[in-house]
XYZ file of C-alpha atoms in Angstrom:
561
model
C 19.120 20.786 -16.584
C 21.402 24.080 -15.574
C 24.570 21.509 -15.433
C 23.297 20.018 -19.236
C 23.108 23.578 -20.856
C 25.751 25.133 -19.008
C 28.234 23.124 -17.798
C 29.562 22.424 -14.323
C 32.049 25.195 -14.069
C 28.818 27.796 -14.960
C 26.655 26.522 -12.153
C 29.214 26.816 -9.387
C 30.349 29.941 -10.532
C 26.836 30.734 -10.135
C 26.076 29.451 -7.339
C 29.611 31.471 -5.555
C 28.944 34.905 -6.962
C 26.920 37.565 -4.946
C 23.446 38.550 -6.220
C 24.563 42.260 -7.066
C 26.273 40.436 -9.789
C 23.703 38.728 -11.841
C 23.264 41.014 -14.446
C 26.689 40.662 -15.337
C 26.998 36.872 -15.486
C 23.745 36.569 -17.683
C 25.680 36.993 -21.120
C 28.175 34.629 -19.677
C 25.534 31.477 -18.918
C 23.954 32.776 -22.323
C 26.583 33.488 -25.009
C 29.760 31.650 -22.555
C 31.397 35.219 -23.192
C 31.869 37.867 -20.433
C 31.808 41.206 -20.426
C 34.774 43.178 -21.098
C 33.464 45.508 -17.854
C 32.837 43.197 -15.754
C 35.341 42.592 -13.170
C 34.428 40.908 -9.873
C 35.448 42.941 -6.823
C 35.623 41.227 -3.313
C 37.352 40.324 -0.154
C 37.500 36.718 -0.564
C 40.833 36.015 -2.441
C 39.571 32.245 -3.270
C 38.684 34.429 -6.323
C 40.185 36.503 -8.963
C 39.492 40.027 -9.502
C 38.635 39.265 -13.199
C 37.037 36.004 -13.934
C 37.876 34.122 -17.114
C 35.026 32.395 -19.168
C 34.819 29.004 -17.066
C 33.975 26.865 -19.832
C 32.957 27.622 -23.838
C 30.772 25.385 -26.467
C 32.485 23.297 -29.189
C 31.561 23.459 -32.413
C 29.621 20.337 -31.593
C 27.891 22.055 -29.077
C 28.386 19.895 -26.340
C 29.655 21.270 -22.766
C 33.216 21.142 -22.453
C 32.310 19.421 -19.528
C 30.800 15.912 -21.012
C 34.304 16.788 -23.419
C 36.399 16.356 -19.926
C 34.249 13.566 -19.015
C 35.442 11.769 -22.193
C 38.730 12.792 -22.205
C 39.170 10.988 -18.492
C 37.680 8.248 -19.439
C 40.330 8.179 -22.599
C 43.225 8.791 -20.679
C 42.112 6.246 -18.191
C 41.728 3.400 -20.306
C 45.124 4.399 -22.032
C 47.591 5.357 -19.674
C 45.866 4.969 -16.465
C 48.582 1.935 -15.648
C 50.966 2.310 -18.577
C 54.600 1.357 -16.844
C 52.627 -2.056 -16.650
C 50.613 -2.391 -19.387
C 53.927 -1.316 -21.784
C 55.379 -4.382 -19.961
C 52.544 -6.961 -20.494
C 52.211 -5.480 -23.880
C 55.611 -6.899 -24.681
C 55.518 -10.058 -23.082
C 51.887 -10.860 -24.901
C 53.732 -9.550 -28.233
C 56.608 -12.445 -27.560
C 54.232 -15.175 -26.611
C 52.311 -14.068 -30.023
C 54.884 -14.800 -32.532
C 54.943 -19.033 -32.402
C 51.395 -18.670 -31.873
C 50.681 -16.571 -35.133
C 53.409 -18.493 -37.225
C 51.414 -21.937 -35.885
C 47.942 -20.634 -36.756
C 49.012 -19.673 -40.394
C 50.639 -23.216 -40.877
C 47.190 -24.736 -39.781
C 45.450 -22.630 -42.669
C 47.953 -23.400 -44.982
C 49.227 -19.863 -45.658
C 52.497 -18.529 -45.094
C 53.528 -17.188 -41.769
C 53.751 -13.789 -42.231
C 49.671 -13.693 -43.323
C 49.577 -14.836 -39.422
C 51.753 -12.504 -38.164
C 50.793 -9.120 -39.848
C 46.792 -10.627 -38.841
C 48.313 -9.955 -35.190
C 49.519 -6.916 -35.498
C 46.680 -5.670 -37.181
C 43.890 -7.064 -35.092
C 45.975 -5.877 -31.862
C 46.418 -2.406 -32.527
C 42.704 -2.215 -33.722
C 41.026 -3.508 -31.367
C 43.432 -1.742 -29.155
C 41.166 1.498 -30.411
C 37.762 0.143 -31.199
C 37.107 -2.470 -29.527
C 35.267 -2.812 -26.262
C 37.481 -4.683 -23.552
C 40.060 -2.597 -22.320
C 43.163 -4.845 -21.609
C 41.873 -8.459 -23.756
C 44.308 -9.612 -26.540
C 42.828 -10.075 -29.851
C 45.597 -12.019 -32.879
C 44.876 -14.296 -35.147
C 43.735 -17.797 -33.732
C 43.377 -21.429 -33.995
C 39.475 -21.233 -33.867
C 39.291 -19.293 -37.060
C 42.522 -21.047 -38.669
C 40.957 -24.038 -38.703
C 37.737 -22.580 -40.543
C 39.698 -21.524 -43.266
C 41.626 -24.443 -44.418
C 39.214 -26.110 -46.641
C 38.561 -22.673 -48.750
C 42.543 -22.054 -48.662
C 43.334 -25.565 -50.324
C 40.335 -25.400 -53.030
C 40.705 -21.686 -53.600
C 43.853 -19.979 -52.575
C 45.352 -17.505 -50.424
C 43.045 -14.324 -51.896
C 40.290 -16.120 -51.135
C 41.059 -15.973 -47.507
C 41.681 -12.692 -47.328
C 38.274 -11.848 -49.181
C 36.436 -13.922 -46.718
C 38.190 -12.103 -43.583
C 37.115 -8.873 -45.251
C 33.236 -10.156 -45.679
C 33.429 -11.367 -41.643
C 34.458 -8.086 -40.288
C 31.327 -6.556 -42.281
C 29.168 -8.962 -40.773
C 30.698 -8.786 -37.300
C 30.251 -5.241 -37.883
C 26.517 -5.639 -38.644
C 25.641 -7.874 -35.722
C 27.442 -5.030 -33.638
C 25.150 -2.560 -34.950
C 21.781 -4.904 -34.197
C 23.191 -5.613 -30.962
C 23.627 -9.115 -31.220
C 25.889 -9.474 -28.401
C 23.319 -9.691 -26.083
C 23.173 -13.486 -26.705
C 25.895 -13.889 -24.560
C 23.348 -13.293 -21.703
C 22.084 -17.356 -22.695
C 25.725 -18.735 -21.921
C 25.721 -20.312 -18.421
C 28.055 -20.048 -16.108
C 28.475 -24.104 -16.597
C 29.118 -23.572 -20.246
C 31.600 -20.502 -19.172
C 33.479 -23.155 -16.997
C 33.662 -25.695 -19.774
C 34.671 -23.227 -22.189
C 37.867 -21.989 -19.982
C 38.508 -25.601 -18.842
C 38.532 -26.974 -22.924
C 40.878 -23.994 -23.891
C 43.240 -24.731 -20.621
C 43.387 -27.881 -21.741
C 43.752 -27.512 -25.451
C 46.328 -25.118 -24.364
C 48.537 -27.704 -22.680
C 48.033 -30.215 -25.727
C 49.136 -27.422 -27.786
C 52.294 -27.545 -26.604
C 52.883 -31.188 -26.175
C 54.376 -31.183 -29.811
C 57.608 -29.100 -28.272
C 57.734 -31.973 -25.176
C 57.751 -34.530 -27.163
C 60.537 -36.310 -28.524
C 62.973 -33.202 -27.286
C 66.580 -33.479 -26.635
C 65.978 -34.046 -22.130
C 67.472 -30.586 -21.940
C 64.316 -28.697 -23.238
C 62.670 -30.154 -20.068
C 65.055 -28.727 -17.512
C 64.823 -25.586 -19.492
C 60.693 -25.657 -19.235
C 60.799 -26.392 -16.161
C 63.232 -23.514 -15.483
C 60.999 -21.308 -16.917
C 58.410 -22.463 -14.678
C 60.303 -21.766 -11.246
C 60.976 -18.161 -12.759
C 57.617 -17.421 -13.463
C 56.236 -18.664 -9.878
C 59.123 -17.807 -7.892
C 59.918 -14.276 -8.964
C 56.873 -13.056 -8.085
C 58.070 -13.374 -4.365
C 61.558 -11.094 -4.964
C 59.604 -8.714 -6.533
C 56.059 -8.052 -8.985
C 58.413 -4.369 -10.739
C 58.526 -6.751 -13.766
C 56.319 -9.396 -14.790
C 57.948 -12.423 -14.226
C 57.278 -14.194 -17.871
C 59.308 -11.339 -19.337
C 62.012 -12.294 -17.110
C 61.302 -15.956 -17.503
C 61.947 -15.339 -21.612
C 64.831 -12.923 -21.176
C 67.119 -15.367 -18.497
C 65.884 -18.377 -20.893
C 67.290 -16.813 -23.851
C 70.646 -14.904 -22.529
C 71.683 -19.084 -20.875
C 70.687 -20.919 -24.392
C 72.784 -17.736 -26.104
C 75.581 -17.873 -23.662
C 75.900 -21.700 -23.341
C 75.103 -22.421 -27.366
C 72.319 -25.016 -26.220
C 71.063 -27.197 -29.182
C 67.702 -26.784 -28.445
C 64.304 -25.680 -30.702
C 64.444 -21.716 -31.274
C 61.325 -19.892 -32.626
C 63.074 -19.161 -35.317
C 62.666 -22.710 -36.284
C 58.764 -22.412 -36.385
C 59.417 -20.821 -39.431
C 60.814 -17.485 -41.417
C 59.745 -14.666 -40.379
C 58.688 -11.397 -42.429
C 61.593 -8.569 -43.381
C 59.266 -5.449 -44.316
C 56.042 -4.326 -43.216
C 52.314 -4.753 -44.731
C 51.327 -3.219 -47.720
C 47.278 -2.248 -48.388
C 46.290 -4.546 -51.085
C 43.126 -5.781 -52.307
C 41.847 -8.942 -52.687
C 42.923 -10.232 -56.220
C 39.474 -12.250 -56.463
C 36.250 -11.198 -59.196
C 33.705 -9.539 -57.751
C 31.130 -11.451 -58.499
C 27.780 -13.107 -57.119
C 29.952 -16.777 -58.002
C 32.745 -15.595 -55.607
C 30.619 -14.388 -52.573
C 28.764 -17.650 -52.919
C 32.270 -19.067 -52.300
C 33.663 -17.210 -49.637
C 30.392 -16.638 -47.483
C 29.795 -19.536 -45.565
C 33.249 -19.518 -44.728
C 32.960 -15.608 -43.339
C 29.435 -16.588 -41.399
C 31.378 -19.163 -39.684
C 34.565 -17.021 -38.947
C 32.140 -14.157 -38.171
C 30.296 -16.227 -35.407
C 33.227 -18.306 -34.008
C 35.214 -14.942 -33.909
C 31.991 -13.093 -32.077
C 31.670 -16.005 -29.767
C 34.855 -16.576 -29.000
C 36.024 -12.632 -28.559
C 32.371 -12.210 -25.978
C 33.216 -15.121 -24.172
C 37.078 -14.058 -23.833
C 36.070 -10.391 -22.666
C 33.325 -11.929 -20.256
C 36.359 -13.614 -18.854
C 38.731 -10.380 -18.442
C 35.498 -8.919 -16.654
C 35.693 -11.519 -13.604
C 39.540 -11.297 -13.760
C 39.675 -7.300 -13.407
C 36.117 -6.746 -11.740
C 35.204 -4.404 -14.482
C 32.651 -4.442 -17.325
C 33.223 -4.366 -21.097
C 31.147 -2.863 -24.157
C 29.973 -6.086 -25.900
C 28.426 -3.994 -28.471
C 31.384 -1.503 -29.451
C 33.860 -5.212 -29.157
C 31.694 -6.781 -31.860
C 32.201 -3.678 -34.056
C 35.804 -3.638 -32.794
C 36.389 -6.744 -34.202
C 34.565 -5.820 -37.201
C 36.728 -3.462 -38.083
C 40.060 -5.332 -37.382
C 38.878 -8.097 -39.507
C 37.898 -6.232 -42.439
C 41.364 -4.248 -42.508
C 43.379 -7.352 -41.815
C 41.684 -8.911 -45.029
C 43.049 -5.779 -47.299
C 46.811 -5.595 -45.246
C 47.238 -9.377 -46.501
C 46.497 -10.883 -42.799
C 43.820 -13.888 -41.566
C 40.185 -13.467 -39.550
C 41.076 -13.517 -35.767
C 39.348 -12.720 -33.047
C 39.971 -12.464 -28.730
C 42.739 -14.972 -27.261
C 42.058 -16.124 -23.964
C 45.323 -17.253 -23.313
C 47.171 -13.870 -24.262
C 44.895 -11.978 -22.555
C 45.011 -14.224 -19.256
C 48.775 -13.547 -19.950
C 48.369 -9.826 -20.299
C 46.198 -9.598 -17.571
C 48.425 -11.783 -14.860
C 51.752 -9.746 -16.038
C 49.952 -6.055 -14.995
C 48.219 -5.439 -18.071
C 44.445 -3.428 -17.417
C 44.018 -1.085 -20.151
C 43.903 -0.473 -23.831
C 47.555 0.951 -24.118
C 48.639 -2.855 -23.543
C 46.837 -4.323 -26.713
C 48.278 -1.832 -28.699
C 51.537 -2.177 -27.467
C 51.463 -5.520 -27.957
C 50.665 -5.461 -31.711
C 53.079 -2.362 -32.713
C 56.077 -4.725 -30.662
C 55.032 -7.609 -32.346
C 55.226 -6.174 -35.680
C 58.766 -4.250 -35.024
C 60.198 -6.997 -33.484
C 59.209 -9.389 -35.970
C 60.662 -6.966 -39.017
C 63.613 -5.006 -37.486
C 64.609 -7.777 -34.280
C 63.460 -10.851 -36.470
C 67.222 -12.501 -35.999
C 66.750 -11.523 -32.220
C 63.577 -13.285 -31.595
C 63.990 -16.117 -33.996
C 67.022 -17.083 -31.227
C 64.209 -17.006 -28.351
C 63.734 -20.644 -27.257
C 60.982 -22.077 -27.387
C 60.970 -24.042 -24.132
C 60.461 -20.410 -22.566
C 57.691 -19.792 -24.683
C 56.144 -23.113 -23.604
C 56.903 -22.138 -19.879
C 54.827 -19.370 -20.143
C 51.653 -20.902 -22.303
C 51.621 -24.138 -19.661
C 51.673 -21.488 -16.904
C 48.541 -19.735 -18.858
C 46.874 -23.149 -19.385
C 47.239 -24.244 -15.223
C 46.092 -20.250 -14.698
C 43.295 -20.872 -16.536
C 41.643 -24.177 -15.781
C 38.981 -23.846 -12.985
C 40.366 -26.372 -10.399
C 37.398 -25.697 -8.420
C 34.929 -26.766 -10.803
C 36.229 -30.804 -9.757
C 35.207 -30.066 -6.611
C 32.146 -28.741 -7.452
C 31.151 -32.034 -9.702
C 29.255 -33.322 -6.003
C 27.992 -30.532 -4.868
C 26.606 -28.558 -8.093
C 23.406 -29.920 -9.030
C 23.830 -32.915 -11.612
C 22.501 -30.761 -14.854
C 25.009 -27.763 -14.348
C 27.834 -30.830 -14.145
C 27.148 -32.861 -17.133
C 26.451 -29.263 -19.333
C 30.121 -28.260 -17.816
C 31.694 -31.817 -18.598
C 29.877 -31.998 -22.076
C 31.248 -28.658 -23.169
C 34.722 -29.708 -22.387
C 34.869 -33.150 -24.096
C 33.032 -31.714 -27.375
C 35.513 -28.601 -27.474
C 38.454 -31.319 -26.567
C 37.446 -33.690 -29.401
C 36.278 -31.163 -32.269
C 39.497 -28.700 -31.033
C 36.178 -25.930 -31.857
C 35.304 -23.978 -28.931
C 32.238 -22.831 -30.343
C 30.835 -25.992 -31.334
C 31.632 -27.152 -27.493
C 29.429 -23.682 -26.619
C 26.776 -23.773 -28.964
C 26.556 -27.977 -27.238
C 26.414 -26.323 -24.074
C 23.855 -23.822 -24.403
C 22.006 -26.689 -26.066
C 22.211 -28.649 -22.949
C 21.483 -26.320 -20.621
C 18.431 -24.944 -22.420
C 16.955 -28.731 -22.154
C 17.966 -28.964 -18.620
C 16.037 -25.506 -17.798
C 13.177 -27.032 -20.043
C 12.672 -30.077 -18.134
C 12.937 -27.856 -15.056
C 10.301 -25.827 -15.509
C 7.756 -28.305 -16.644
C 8.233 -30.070 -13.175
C 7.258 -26.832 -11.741
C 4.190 -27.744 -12.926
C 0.218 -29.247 -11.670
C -3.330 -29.273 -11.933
C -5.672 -29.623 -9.553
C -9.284 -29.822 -9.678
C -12.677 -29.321 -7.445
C -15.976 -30.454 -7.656
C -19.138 -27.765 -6.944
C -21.350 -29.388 -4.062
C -23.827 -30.194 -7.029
C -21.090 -32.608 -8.495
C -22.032 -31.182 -12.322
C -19.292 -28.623 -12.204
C -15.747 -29.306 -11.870
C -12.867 -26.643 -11.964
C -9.833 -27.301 -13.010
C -6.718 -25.437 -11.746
C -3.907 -25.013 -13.405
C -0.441 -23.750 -12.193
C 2.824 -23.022 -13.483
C 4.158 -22.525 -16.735
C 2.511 -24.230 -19.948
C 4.915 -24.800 -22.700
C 5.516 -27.454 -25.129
C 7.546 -29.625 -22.522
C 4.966 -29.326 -19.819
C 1.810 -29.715 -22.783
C 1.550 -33.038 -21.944
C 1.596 -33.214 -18.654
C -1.685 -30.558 -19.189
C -3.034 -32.588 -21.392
C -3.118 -36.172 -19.276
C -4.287 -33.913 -15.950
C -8.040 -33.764 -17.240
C -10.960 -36.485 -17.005
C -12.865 -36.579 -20.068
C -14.815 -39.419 -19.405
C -16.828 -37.586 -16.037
C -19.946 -36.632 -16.802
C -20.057 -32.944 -16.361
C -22.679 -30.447 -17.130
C -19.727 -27.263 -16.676
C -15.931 -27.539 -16.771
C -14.095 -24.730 -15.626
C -10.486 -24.068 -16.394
C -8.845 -21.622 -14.087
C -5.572 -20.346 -15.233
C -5.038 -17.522 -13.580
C -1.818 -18.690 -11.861
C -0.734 -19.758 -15.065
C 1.416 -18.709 -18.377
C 0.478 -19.593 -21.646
C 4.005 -19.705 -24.258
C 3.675 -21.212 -27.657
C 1.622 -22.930 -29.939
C 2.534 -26.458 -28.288
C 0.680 -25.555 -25.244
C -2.243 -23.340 -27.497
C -2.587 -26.917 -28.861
C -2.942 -28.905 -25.795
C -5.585 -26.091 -24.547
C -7.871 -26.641 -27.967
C -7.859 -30.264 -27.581
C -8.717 -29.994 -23.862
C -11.601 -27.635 -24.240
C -12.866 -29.203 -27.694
C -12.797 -32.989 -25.835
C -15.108 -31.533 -23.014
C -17.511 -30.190 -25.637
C -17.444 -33.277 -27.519
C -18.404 -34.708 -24.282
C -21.291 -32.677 -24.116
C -19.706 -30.003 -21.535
C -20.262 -26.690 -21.363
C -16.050 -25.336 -20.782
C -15.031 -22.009 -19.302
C -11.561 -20.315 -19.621
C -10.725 -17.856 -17.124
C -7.993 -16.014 -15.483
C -6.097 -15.256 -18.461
C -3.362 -12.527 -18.336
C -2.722 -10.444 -21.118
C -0.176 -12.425 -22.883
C -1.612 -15.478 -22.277
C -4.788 -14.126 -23.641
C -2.851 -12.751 -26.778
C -1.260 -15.413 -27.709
C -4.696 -17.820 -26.935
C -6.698 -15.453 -29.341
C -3.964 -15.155 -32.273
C -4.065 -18.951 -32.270
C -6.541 -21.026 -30.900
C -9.517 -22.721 -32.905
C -11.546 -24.016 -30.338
C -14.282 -21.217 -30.678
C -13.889 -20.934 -34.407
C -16.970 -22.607 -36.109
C -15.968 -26.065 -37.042
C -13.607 -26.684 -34.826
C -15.271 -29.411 -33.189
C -16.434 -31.483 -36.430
C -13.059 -31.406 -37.383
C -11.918 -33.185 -33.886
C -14.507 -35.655 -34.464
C -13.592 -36.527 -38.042
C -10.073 -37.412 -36.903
């Protein structure tokens, strides 16, 4: 409590100080003030002869200590590995531009709505988001929501609906909706990376295929660089260097090969605040909304399972409620700077994290070189070819696929395999990672189903007077083990007293309230006297709130059906 109300430097000054000097450093621990007489005399020269006040109270009135707390944590996440992170930030900001300019041609908007969406999502979620060191642009998995609304309704349509997702990212970061991600296996996690490895890869099969043959000695160029210079030296990350030797050869040898500037023009100024030019009306928000819900829960699922991602890859833990308002936030000012919904990017952040990149100062950096590269070094980078570019993404995509998970097809138990497998083929054919998740969840939440009802029996005894017979029941009684309750009784014995013991049971839903009525009303029909015991207090809650086999009238109405 003393280090709460007074602050850490107070209690071991306290604690140092001889006891002839209490009186004095009362009005400090009190008012954080000393006394203009009250100098400390001793021997010990660890300590002045006048002390200064050790601490003093904001006008928050929090300790400056839980202030110094805060401000290390701040200055860890920013420039607690900055000669690296200003490094990845720029390679990440490079591999961004044909990414951006390829997500804006799938929603049918100009490039630049693409590129200033990267920017803006970087350098915000740079700030608010909640994992340190991921890379969050504009993306495929949102692009590819938004083309039907961009071809019936136009470009301001789009940038209404971003505006609407970030608010409802930013509500379902405020009722802490990212705790769903604790349902994701870790089969559907290895599906998920394994899909986006290989929809990586397929993403770039466009620039292998039908290429002048030099593009492929320059690829694979680019791919000796990046996995060879890592042995000279790690001082710079080796896809920078891969992209700089790339370019200075095509410059100084005039190769006729694909450029990024050929991906299209990029923008000359910088983003403007704008709104929306759209009515606001009940008509339009009918429009754009199930277009935001979808970029809203693609962009939540997608930036969650990104971050849990970085987590493994660092060995650190992210906020997943401060990333969903993070995102929030970058969404809804992207809509009003003229930019698309985005969300996390595995790739780029598998990219920032491999080339040194750890904390937040490597997002940002990221975004602010994207955006000054792309508007004052535009003729620069538009000469950037893009076989180094595609280098550097199949490098992410073999980074990225879990090569151990084919081994693992014998030995993991047949379930986990076919959830993993099934999430990769439905993200593969639907190129929609979070219709391959939400598949995957689905599978594995049958799988755990059909697990639990085999844990699952009923045994019974007969008294030594053979009228009474107790029924046991153990294990967990849900709708998938309901029948399997159900068939375990003998209706036909003729029994004076049933007893049903289910004290080493668990009683879930309605399903299995069902089963119990029809049990206990079909032994009274029989003329049996039935008793329920063992019931915990759940169990028992749920059995009162909705069984009917003690309400009058329950058992006429068995008999009439």
């Amino acid at each position: 409590m003393r280090r709460a109300l007074y602050g850490f430097g107070a209690v071991r000054f306290a604690k140092r100080v001889n006891s002839v000097h209490h009186a004095r450093i009362m009005p400090l621990l009190v008012t954080g003030t000393m006394p203009r007489r009250a100098p400390v005399t001793g021997t010990d020269p660890r300590y002045p002869r006048r002390l200064p006040c050790p601490f003093s109270f904001p006008p928050s009135g929090l300790p400056t200590a839980l202030n110094s707390d805060l401000l290390a944590t701040l200055r860890h996440e920013w420039f607690g590995n900055a000669r690296a992170d200003v490094l990845a930030g720029l390679v990440v900001a490079l591999a961004l531009i044909p990414e951006a300019i390829a997500f804006s041609i799938i929603a049918g908007v100009d490039p630049k709505v693409g590129l200033y969406a990267s920017f803006s999502i970087a350098v915000i979620t740079a700030i608010a988001g909640g994992r340190p060191g991921m890379i969050s642009a504009a993306t495929a998995a949102t692009a590819v929501l938004m083309v039907t609304l961009v071809k019936d309704h136009g470009l301001q349509y789009l940038l209404a609906a971003t505006v609407l997702a970030g608010l409802i990212q930013i509500g379902a970061g405020l009722l802490g909706l990212g705790s769903l991600m604790r349902f994701v296996s870790r089969s559907v996690m290895t599906g998920f990376v394994n899909a986006l490895a290989i929809l990586i890869f397929m993403a770039q099969l466009p620039e292998l295929v039908g290429v002048p043959s030099l593009t492929y000695v320059m690829v694979a160029a680019g791919l000796a660089i990046i996995y060879l210079f890592p042995r000279l030296t790690r001082a710079v990350p080796s896809p920078l260097v891969c992209i700089v030797v790339l370019t200075t050869i095509s410059l100084a040898l005039g190769l006729d090969i694909r450029t990024v500037s050929d991906m299209g023009e990029l923008p000359d100024s910088l983003p403007v605040f704008l709104l929306p030019d759209v009515p606001f009306t009940i008509e339009t928000l009918m429009i754009i909304l199930p277009y935001s819900a979808g970029v809203a829960a693609v962009g939540l699922l997608e930036s969650l399972m990104t971050a849990s991602i970085v987590d493994e890859l660092t060995d650190t833990s992210s906020d997943r409620r401060r990333e969903c308002i993070g995102q929030g936030l970058a969404n809804t000012a992207t809509g009003f700077i003229g930019g698309m919904a985005g969300c996390a990017m595995i790739g780029q952040s598998i990219i920032n994290v491999k080339s040194g990149g750890r904390g937040r100062l490597s997002c940002f950096i990221a975004g602010v070189f994207l955006l000054l590269m792309i508007v004052f070094l535009g003729d620069w980078v538009g000469r950037i070819p893009m076989a180094a570019l595609v280098a550097i993404m199949i490098m992410v995509s073999i980074g990225t696929f879990s090569w151990s998970s084919i081994a693992n097809l014998r030995e993991h138990p047949r379930s986990s395999s076919i959830v993993m497998l099934a999430t990769v083929v439905v993200v593969v054919a639907t190129h929609n990672l979070a219709i391959g998740v939400l598949v995957g969840v689905l599978f594995s939440g049958i799988f755990f189903a059909w697990k639990i009802a085999q844990i699952f029996r009923v045994t019974s005894a007969l008294d030594d007077r053979g009228s009474t017979r107790t029924y046991t029941v153990e294990g967990q009684l849900f709708f998938a083990s309901s029948d399997d309750f159900t068939a375990a009784f003998d209706f036909r014995e003729a029994l004076e007293r049933v007893v049903i013991d289910v004290s080493k049971a668990h009683i879930w839903d309605i399903s299995s309230v069902q089963a119990l009525d029809m049990v206990v009303l079909k032994f009274r029909r029989e003329g049996a006297e039935v008793e329920l015991v063992g019931l915990n207090e759940a169990s028992e809650t749920i059995v009162d709130q909705l069984a009917v086999h003690d309400r009058p009238g329950a058992l006429d109405d068995l008999m009439e059906h």
